CSV table of C-alpha atoms in Angstrom, one decimal:
chain,number,residue,atom,x,y,z
A,1,MET,CA,0.0,0.0,0.0
A,2,PRO,CA,1.2,3.6,-0.6
A,3,THR,CA,2.7,5.4,2.3
A,4,ALA,CA,3.1,9.1,2.9
A,5,ALA,CA,6.3,10.8,3.8
A,6,PRO,CA,6.7,14.5,4.5
A,7,ARG,CA,9.1,16.4,2.3
A,8,ARG,CA,9.3,20.0,1.0
A,9,GLY,CA,8.9,23.4,2.7
A,10,GLY,CA,5.4,24.6,1.7
A,11,ARG,CA,4.7,22.1,-1.0
A,12,ARG,CA,3.2,18.7,-0.7
A,13,LEU,CA,5.4,16.3,-2.6
A,14,ALA,CA,3.7,13.2,-3.9
A,15,VAL,CA,5.1,10.7,-6.3
A,16,ILE,CA,4.4,7.3,-7.8
A,17,VAL,CA,7.3,4.9,-7.2
A,18,ALA,CA,5.6,2.0,-8.9
A,19,ALA,CA,2.4,-0.1,-8.6
A,20,ALA,CA,3.9,-2.3,-5.9
A,21,ALA,CA,6.2,0.4,-4.4
A,22,ALA,CA,5.7,3.2,-2.0
A,23,VAL,CA,4.2,6.6,-2.9
A,24,LEU,CA,6.0,9.4,-1.3
A,25,VAL,CA,3.8,12.2,-0.1
A,26,VAL,CA,5.5,15.0,1.6
A,27,ALA,CA,3.9,17.9,3.4
A,28,GLY,CA,5.1,21.1,4.8
A,29,ALA,CA,4.5,24.8,5.0
A,30,ALA,CA,6.0,28.2,5.2
A,31,GLY,CA,8.7,28.4,7.8
A,32,ALA,CA,8.5,24.7,8.7
A,33,VAL,CA,10.1,22.4,6.2
A,34,ALA,CA,8.7,19.0,5.9
A,35,PHE,CA,11.3,16.2,6.3
A,36,MET,CA,11.2,12.7,5.1
A,37,GLY,CA,12.6,11.3,8.4
A,38,GLY,CA,13.5,7.6,8.0
A,39,GLY,CA,12.3,7.4,4.4
A,40,PRO,CA,9.1,6.4,2.7
A,41,ASP,CA,8.3,3.7,5.3
A,42,LYS,CA,8.6,6.2,8.3
A,43,PRO,CA,6.5,9.2,7.6
A,44,VAL,CA,6.9,12.3,9.7
A,45,SER,CA,4.7,15.3,9.3
A,46,ILE,CA,5.6,18.9,10.0
A,47,ASP,CA,2.9,21.2,8.7
A,48,THR,CA,2.8,24.7,10.0
A,49,ALA,CA,0.0,26.7,8.5
A,50,LEU,CA,0.6,29.8,6.6
A,51,GLY,CA,-2.1,31.5,8.6
A,52,ALA,CA,-4.8,32.6,6.2
A,53,SER,CA,-5.6,31.0,2.9
A,54,SER,CA,-4.5,34.0,1.0
A,55,ALA,CA,-1.0,35.2,0.2
A,56,PRO,CA,0.7,37.8,2.5
A,57,SER,CA,0.5,41.3,1.1
A,58,GLY,CA,3.8,42.6,2.5
A,59,ALA,CA,4.8,40.8,5.6
A,60,ALA,CA,7.8,38.5,5.3
A,61,ALA,CA,6.9,34.9,4.4
A,62,ALA,CA,9.9,32.9,5.6
A,63,ASP,CA,9.1,30.1,3.2
A,64,PRO,CA,5.8,30.4,1.2
A,65,GLU,CA,6.8,27.2,-0.7
A,66,GLY,CA,4.8,25.5,-3.3
A,67,LEU,CA,6.1,24.2,-6.9
A,68,SER,CA,4.0,25.9,-14.1
A,69,GLY,CA,1.0,30.5,-23.0
A,70,LEU,CA,2.9,28.7,-25.2
A,71,GLY,CA,6.2,30.3,-25.8
A,72,ALA,CA,7.3,31.6,-29.2
A,73,GLY,CA,10.9,30.5,-28.9
A,74,PRO,CA,14.0,32.2,-27.6
A,75,SER,CA,14.1,35.9,-27.8
A,76,THR,CA,16.5,37.3,-30.3
A,77,SER,CA,17.0,40.5,-28.3
A,78,ALA,CA,19.0,38.7,-25.6
A,79,SER,CA,22.8,38.5,-25.5
A,80,THR,CA,24.4,35.6,-27.5
A,81,SER,CA,26.6,33.0,-25.9
A,82,ALA,CA,29.7,31.4,-27.2
A,83,SER,CA,27.6,28.5,-28.5
A,84,GLY,CA,25.3,30.9,-30.5
A,85,LYS,CA,22.3,30.4,-28.2
A,86,PRO,CA,20.7,33.5,-26.7
A,87,GLY,CA,20.7,34.3,-23.1
A,88,ALA,CA,24.0,33.1,-21.7
A,89,THR,CA,26.4,35.5,-20.1
A,90,ALA,CA,29.1,36.5,-22.6
A,91,THR,CA,32.4,34.6,-22.2
A,92,LYS,CA,34.8,36.8,-20.2
A,93,GLY,CA,38.6,36.7,-20.1
A,94,GLY,CA,40.9,36.3,-17.2
A,95,SER,CA,39.5,34.3,-14.2
A,96,ASN,CA,36.2,33.8,-16.0
A,97,THR,CA,37.6,32.2,-19.1
A,98,ASN,CA,35.6,29.2,-20.0
A,99,THR,CA,35.8,27.0,-23.1
A,100,GLY,CA,32.2,25.9,-23.1
A,101,PRO,CA,29.0,27.9,-23.7
A,102,GLY,CA,28.7,31.2,-21.8
A,103,ALA,CA,30.2,31.8,-18.4
A,104,PRO,CA,28.8,32.6,-14.9
A,105,PRO,CA,28.2,36.3,-14.0
A,106,ILE,CA,30.8,35.9,-11.2
A,107,THR,CA,34.5,36.2,-11.2
A,108,ALA,CA,36.2,32.9,-10.2
A,109,ALA,CA,38.4,32.8,-7.1
A,110,ALA,CA,42.1,33.7,-7.4
A,111,GLY,CA,44.0,31.0,-9.3
A,112,LYS,CA,40.7,29.4,-10.5
A,113,LYS,CA,38.7,29.5,-13.7
A,114,TRP,CA,35.2,28.4,-14.6
A,115,THR,CA,34.8,25.2,-16.4
A,116,THR,CA,31.6,23.8,-17.9
A,117,SER,CA,30.8,20.5,-16.2
A,118,PHE,CA,27.3,20.0,-17.5
A,119,SER,CA,25.5,21.6,-20.5
A,120,GLU,CA,22.3,20.6,-22.3
A,121,GLU,CA,21.5,23.0,-25.1
A,122,PHE,CA,18.5,21.1,-26.6
A,123,ASP,CA,19.9,21.4,-30.1
A,124,GLY,CA,18.5,18.0,-31.3
A,125,THR,CA,15.1,16.7,-32.1
A,126,SER,CA,14.5,14.6,-29.0
A,127,LEU,CA,15.4,14.5,-25.4
A,128,ASN,CA,19.0,13.3,-24.8
A,129,THR,CA,18.2,10.7,-22.1
A,130,SER,CA,21.9,10.2,-21.4
A,131,LYS,CA,21.9,13.6,-19.8
A,132,LEU,CA,18.4,14.2,-18.6
A,133,SER,CA,15.5,12.0,-17.4
A,134,PRO,CA,11.8,13.0,-18.0
A,135,CYS,CA,11.0,11.4,-14.6
A,136,PHE,CA,12.1,12.0,-11.0
A,137,ASP,CA,14.4,9.9,-8.8
A,138,TRP,CA,11.9,7.3,-7.7
A,139,ASN,CA,10.8,6.2,-11.2
A,140,THR,CA,10.6,2.4,-11.4
A,141,GLY,CA,9.1,2.2,-14.9
A,142,ASP,CA,5.9,4.3,-15.0
A,143,CYS,CA,7.6,7.6,-14.6
A,144,THR,CA,6.4,9.7,-11.6
A,145,SER,CA,3.5,11.8,-10.5
A,146,THR,CA,2.9,15.1,-8.8
A,147,PHE,CA,4.8,16.9,-6.1
A,148,ASN,CA,2.7,18.5,-3.4
A,149,ASP,CA,-0.8,17.2,-4.2
A,150,GLY,CA,-1.1,18.6,-7.6
A,151,ARG,CA,-2.9,17.4,-10.7
A,152,GLU,CA,-0.1,16.2,-13.0
A,153,HIS,CA,1.4,12.8,-13.9
A,154,TYR,CA,4.8,13.2,-15.7
A,155,GLN,CA,5.1,11.5,-19.0
A,156,PRO,CA,8.2,11.4,-21.4
A,157,SER,CA,5.8,12.4,-24.3
A,158,GLN,CA,5.3,15.8,-22.6
A,159,VAL,CA,9.0,16.8,-23.2
A,160,VAL,CA,9.3,18.0,-26.8
A,161,VAL,CA,12.6,19.1,-28.2
A,162,SER,CA,12.7,21.3,-31.3
A,163,GLY,CA,14.2,24.6,-32.6
A,164,GLY,CA,16.9,24.7,-29.9
A,165,THR,CA,14.6,24.5,-26.9
A,166,ALA,CA,12.8,21.9,-24.8
A,167,LYS,CA,9.0,22.3,-24.2
A,168,LEU,CA,7.7,20.9,-21.0
A,169,ILE,CA,4.0,20.7,-21.8
A,170,ALA,CA,1.2,20.4,-19.2
A,171,ALA,CA,-2.1,19.4,-20.8
A,172,PRO,CA,-5.4,17.8,-19.7
A,173,LEU,CA,-5.2,14.0,-19.4
A,174,SER,CA,-8.1,11.7,-20.2
A,175,PRO,CA,-8.7,9.2,-18.9
A,176,ALA,CA,-7.2,10.4,-15.6
A,177,TYR,CA,-4.2,8.5,-14.2
A,178,LYS,CA,-5.3,6.8,-10.9
A,179,THR,CA,-3.0,7.4,-8.0
A,180,SER,CA,-3.2,8.6,-4.4
A,181,ALA,CA,-0.4,11.0,-5.2
A,182,CYS,CA,-2.8,13.4,-7.1
A,183,GLN,CA,-5.8,15.3,-5.9
A,184,ASN,CA,-8.8,13.1,-5.2
A,185,GLY,CA,-6.9,10.0,-6.2
A,186,ALA,CA,-6.5,10.9,-9.9
A,187,CYS,CA,-4.0,12.9,-12.1
A,188,THR,CA,-6.1,14.9,-14.6
A,189,TYR,CA,-3.0,16.5,-16.3
A,190,LYS,CA,0.0,15.1,-18.1
A,191,ALA,CA,3.2,17.1,-17.8
A,192,GLY,CA,6.9,17.3,-18.7
A,193,LEU,CA,9.8,17.2,-16.3
A,194,LEU,CA,13.6,17.3,-16.6
A,195,SER,CA,16.0,15.9,-14.0
A,196,THR,CA,19.5,14.4,-13.6
A,197,ALA,CA,18.1,11.6,-11.5
A,198,ARG,CA,18.6,7.9,-11.9
A,199,PRO,CA,16.6,6.7,-15.0
A,200,ASN,CA,15.2,3.7,-13.0
A,201,ALA,CA,15.4,3.5,-9.2
A,202,ASN,CA,15.1,-0.3,-9.3
A,203,ALA,CA,17.6,-1.1,-12.0
A,204,GLY,CA,20.8,0.0,-10.2
A,205,THR,CA,21.3,2.9,-12.5
A,206,LYS,CA,23.5,5.8,-11.5
A,207,TYR,CA,22.5,9.5,-11.4
A,208,LEU,CA,22.8,11.0,-14.8
A,209,TYR,CA,24.6,13.9,-13.3
A,210,ALA,CA,25.6,14.9,-9.8
A,211,PHE,CA,27.9,17.6,-8.6
A,212,THR,CA,29.3,19.3,-5.6
A,213,TYR,CA,29.5,23.1,-5.7
A,214,GLY,CA,29.3,25.3,-8.8
A,215,TYR,CA,27.2,27.8,-10.6
A,216,VAL,CA,23.9,26.5,-12.0
A,217,GLU,CA,21.8,28.4,-14.6
A,218,SER,CA,18.9,27.7,-16.8
A,219,ARG,CA,17.2,30.1,-19.3
A,220,PHE,CA,13.5,29.5,-19.8
A,221,LYS,CA,10.1,31.1,-20.5
A,222,PHE,CA,7.3,30.3,-18.1
A,223,PRO,CA,3.6,30.8,-18.4
A,224,ALA,CA,1.9,33.5,-16.4
A,225,THR,CA,-1.3,31.6,-15.9
A,226,GLN,CA,-3.1,31.0,-12.6
A,227,GLY,CA,-2.9,27.3,-11.6
A,228,PHE,CA,0.5,26.6,-13.2
A,229,PHE,CA,3.7,26.6,-11.2
A,230,THR,CA,7.4,26.6,-12.4
A,231,ALA,CA,10.1,25.0,-10.2
A,232,PHE,CA,13.9,24.7,-10.7
A,233,TRP,CA,15.6,23.1,-7.7
A,234,MET,CA,18.2,20.8,-6.3
A,235,LEU,CA,18.2,17.8,-3.9
A,236,PRO,CA,21.0,15.6,-2.5
A,237,THR,CA,21.6,12.4,-4.4
A,238,ASP,CA,20.3,10.2,-1.7
A,239,THR,CA,18.8,6.8,-2.7
A,240,SER,CA,17.1,6.5,0.6
A,241,TYR,CA,15.2,9.8,-0.1
A,242,ASN,CA,16.3,11.1,3.2
A,243,TYR,CA,16.9,14.6,1.8
A,244,LYS,CA,18.5,16.8,4.6
A,245,THR,CA,18.8,19.9,2.4
A,246,GLU,CA,17.0,21.4,-0.5
A,247,LEU,CA,18.1,24.3,-2.7
A,248,ASP,CA,15.2,26.1,-4.6
A,249,ILE,CA,16.6,28.1,-7.4
A,250,LEU,CA,13.1,29.2,-8.4
A,251,GLU,CA,9.5,28.6,-7.4
A,252,GLU,CA,7.0,30.7,-9.3
A,253,LEU,CA,3.3,30.8,-9.0
A,254,GLY,CA,1.7,31.4,-12.4
A,255,ASP,CA,-0.7,34.1,-11.2
A,256,ASP,CA,2.2,36.2,-10.0
A,257,PRO,CA,5.1,36.4,-12.5
A,258,SER,CA,6.8,39.1,-10.5
A,259,THR,CA,7.8,37.1,-7.4
A,260,MET,CA,10.6,34.6,-8.0
A,261,TYR,CA,10.8,32.6,-4.7
A,262,MET,CA,14.4,31.5,-3.9
A,263,THR,CA,15.0,29.4,-0.8
A,264,TYR,CA,17.6,27.2,0.9
A,265,HIS,CA,16.3,24.5,3.3
A,266,TYR,CA,18.8,23.0,5.8
A,267,ASN,CA,19.0,21.2,9.2
A,268,ASN,CA,16.9,18.3,7.9
A,269,ARG,CA,14.9,21.0,6.0
A,270,GLU,CA,13.5,22.2,9.2
A,271,ASP,CA,15.1,25.6,8.8
A,272,ASN,CA,15.3,27.9,5.8
A,273,PHE,CA,16.8,31.0,4.3
A,274,ALA,CA,14.5,32.9,1.9
A,275,ALA,CA,15.8,35.5,-0.5
A,276,ASN,CA,12.3,37.0,-0.7
A,277,SER,CA,10.4,39.0,1.9
A,278,GLY,CA,6.8,38.7,1.1
A,279,LYS,CA,5.3,39.0,-2.4
A,280,HIS,CA,6.6,41.3,-5.1
A,281,ASN,CA,10.0,41.2,-3.5
A,282,ASN,CA,13.1,39.4,-5.0
A,283,GLY,CA,15.7,40.5,-2.5
A,284,LYS,CA,18.1,42.8,-4.4
A,285,CYS,CA,16.6,41.9,-7.8
A,286,ALA,CA,13.8,43.8,-9.5
A,287,SER,CA,10.2,42.9,-9.0
A,288,LYS,CA,8.6,42.9,-12.5
A,289,ASP,CA,6.8,40.6,-14.9
A,290,TYR,CA,9.4,38.0,-15.8
A,291,SER,CA,7.1,36.0,-18.0
A,292,LYS,CA,7.2,38.4,-20.9
A,293,ASP,CA,10.5,37.0,-22.2
A,294,PHE,CA,13.0,34.3,-21.4
A,295,VAL,CA,14.6,34.7,-17.9
A,296,ARG,CA,17.9,33.4,-16.6
A,297,MET,CA,17.7,31.8,-13.1
A,298,GLY,CA,21.0,30.9,-11.5
A,299,VAL,CA,22.5,29.9,-8.2
A,300,ASP,CA,26.1,29.9,-7.0
A,301,TRP,CA,26.6,27.1,-4.5
A,302,GLU,CA,30.0,27.2,-2.9
A,303,PRO,CA,31.5,25.9,0.5
A,304,ASP,CA,31.0,29.3,2.1
A,305,HIS,CA,27.9,30.7,0.4
A,306,ILE,CA,24.8,30.3,-1.7
A,307,ALA,CA,23.9,33.2,-3.9
A,308,TRP,CA,20.8,33.5,-6.2
A,309,TYR,CA,20.8,35.3,-9.5
A,310,ILE,CA,18.2,36.6,-11.9
A,311,ASP,CA,19.5,37.6,-15.4
A,312,GLY,CA,23.0,37.8,-14.0
A,313,VAL,CA,22.1,40.0,-11.0
A,314,GLU,CA,22.7,38.8,-7.5
A,315,CYS,CA,19.5,38.8,-5.5
A,316,ALA,CA,20.5,37.4,-2.1
A,317,ARG,CA,23.3,35.5,-0.4
A,318,PHE,CA,23.4,33.0,2.4
A,319,THR,CA,26.7,32.7,4.3
A,320,ASN,CA,26.3,30.2,7.2
A,321,ALA,CA,29.0,27.8,5.9
A,322,SER,CA,28.3,25.3,8.7
A,323,VAL,CA,24.9,24.3,7.3
A,324,ILE,CA,25.6,24.6,3.6
A,325,GLU,CA,25.2,21.2,1.8
A,326,LYS,CA,28.5,19.5,1.1
A,327,GLY,CA,27.1,17.6,-1.9
A,328,PRO,CA,26.6,15.9,-4.2
A,329,MET,CA,23.2,17.2,-5.6
A,330,GLN,CA,20.9,16.6,-8.5
A,331,LEU,CA,18.9,19.0,-10.7
A,332,ILE,CA,15.1,19.1,-11.3
A,333,LEU,CA,13.1,21.5,-13.6
A,334,HIS,CA,9.4,21.2,-14.3
A,335,MET,CA,5.9,22.6,-14.0
A,336,MET,CA,3.2,21.7,-11.5
A,337,VAL,CA,-0.5,22.1,-11.9
A,338,ASP,CA,-2.7,23.4,-9.1
A,339,ASN,CA,-0.6,22.3,-6.1
A,340,ASN,CA,-1.5,22.7,-2.5
A,341,TRP,CA,0.4,26.0,-2.0
A,342,GLN,CA,-1.7,27.6,-4.8
A,343,ARG,CA,-4.9,26.2,-3.5
A,344,ARG,CA,-4.1,27.5,0.0
A,345,TRP,CA,-3.6,30.9,-1.4
A,346,ASN,CA,-6.7,30.8,-3.5
A,347,VAL,CA,-4.8,31.0,-6.7
A,348,GLY,CA,-5.4,27.5,-8.0
A,349,LEU,CA,-6.4,26.3,-11.4
A,350,THR,CA,-9.7,27.9,-12.6
A,351,ASP,CA,-9.9,26.4,-16.1
A,352,PRO,CA,-9.0,22.6,-16.2
A,353,THR,CA,-9.0,22.7,-20.0
A,354,LEU,CA,-5.9,24.8,-20.4
A,355,THR,CA,-2.6,23.7,-21.9
A,356,ARG,CA,0.6,25.5,-21.0
A,357,GLN,CA,4.3,25.0,-21.5
A,358,LEU,CA,7.6,25.8,-19.8
A,359,GLU,CA,10.1,26.4,-22.6
A,360,VAL,CA,13.7,25.7,-21.7
A,361,ASP,CA,16.7,27.1,-23.7
A,362,TYR,CA,19.4,25.4,-21.8
A,363,ILE,CA,20.6,24.0,-18.4
A,364,ARG,CA,24.3,24.5,-17.5
A,365,VAL,CA,26.6,23.9,-14.6
A,366,PHE,CA,30.0,25.6,-14.2
A,367,GLN,CA,32.6,24.6,-11.6
A,368,GLN,CA,35.8,26.3,-10.5
A,369,THR,CA,39.0,24.5,-11.5
A,370,THR,CA,42.7,25.4,-11.2
A,371,ALA,CA,43.6,28.1,-13.8
C-alpha cells in the first residue's frame, strides 16, 4: 500500500514509485520544512499553516513554498553566448575564461577558472536521455507523479525538443491517471519534467549527473497563468530519499510572475533562508513581470555561500557555511499544476481545459578548477 512521507517546505510532494512500491507524499508549510525522516516507510509530518488561505501582502513569508501561453521561442533580443544560443552571459577573459558555452556572471576565485561541467542546449530533435530524465528519482518504470498534491502525472511524451529548446507541456489527461499522489486520487493532467536523477530506481542505474559546488543556470520562459507553477531546484543524491537539504533556485506561482521565490532549506529541511520578503520582493533583484520573455535563473553554490541570480544580477546571499550542503546534488526542472500552495492561497487552477508549457533554452553547470 502507498505510504506518505513529508518532504518539502510549503509544497506537498507526492510521487508514484511503482504499482507495488511506495508513494512518497511530503507535506510542509512556510517556515517549517517537511522532512522525510527515515524514508518512505517512516512518515513524519511537520505542517505549520501559513495562517490565512491568502498570500501575505507585505509581511515576510519565511518560506511560502509550493512548486508551471505557449512560448514563441528564444528571444533574439538577448545576448548571445559562445555557443550561439541566446541568453547566456558573454564569455569573459581572465579568471572567468571558459571553453564551453557562456560563463557565470561571477569572477572565479584567485587561481581558479570556470569550467563547464554540464551543458544541455536542446539542439537536437528529441530529449537526450543520457543527460536528462523525464522522470524523477523514484521512477521504477511508470515515470512519476505530482509533487505536493497537484494534478499532474509526468510523461516522457510531454517533453518536446525542437528549434533549440525543450518544451515541458502540461495538458489535460483523459482518462485520468489513478494514483493517491494526485488530488482526489487521480491525475487529470500530463506534464513534462527534466532531472538528472537515476533513470530507473530499481535497475541499479547511477545518477545521470551529480555535482558538488558550482554555478547552475537555466534560461526559460514560463507561463503567467493561474494554476500553473514553475520549479527549478536541487536535492541531494540520496537513494534513501532522506533529503536533509534542498536548494530552490526558483519557485514561481503562475498568477504572480513578478515574485521569484528563492530558498535554501537545511538542518533536515526544518530551517530555511529565503531571498524573498513577502510577495513582489526578490531581494536585491527587480520585481517585474518575468514571464514576458526568457529569464535566466541561477545559483552559485560554494562551500562558504549560496547566492541566487536573476538575469546575472545577484538577488541574495546565504553565508552560514556550517549548514551549507556539502554535496553531491541533482537537478530538477518542471511545471506543476494546481498544487497545495496555490490552493491554500486561493490562486489554484480555474480552467481545467488549459494547456501551457515551460520552454527551456538550456541547463548549465559551471565549476571552478585550477587556472
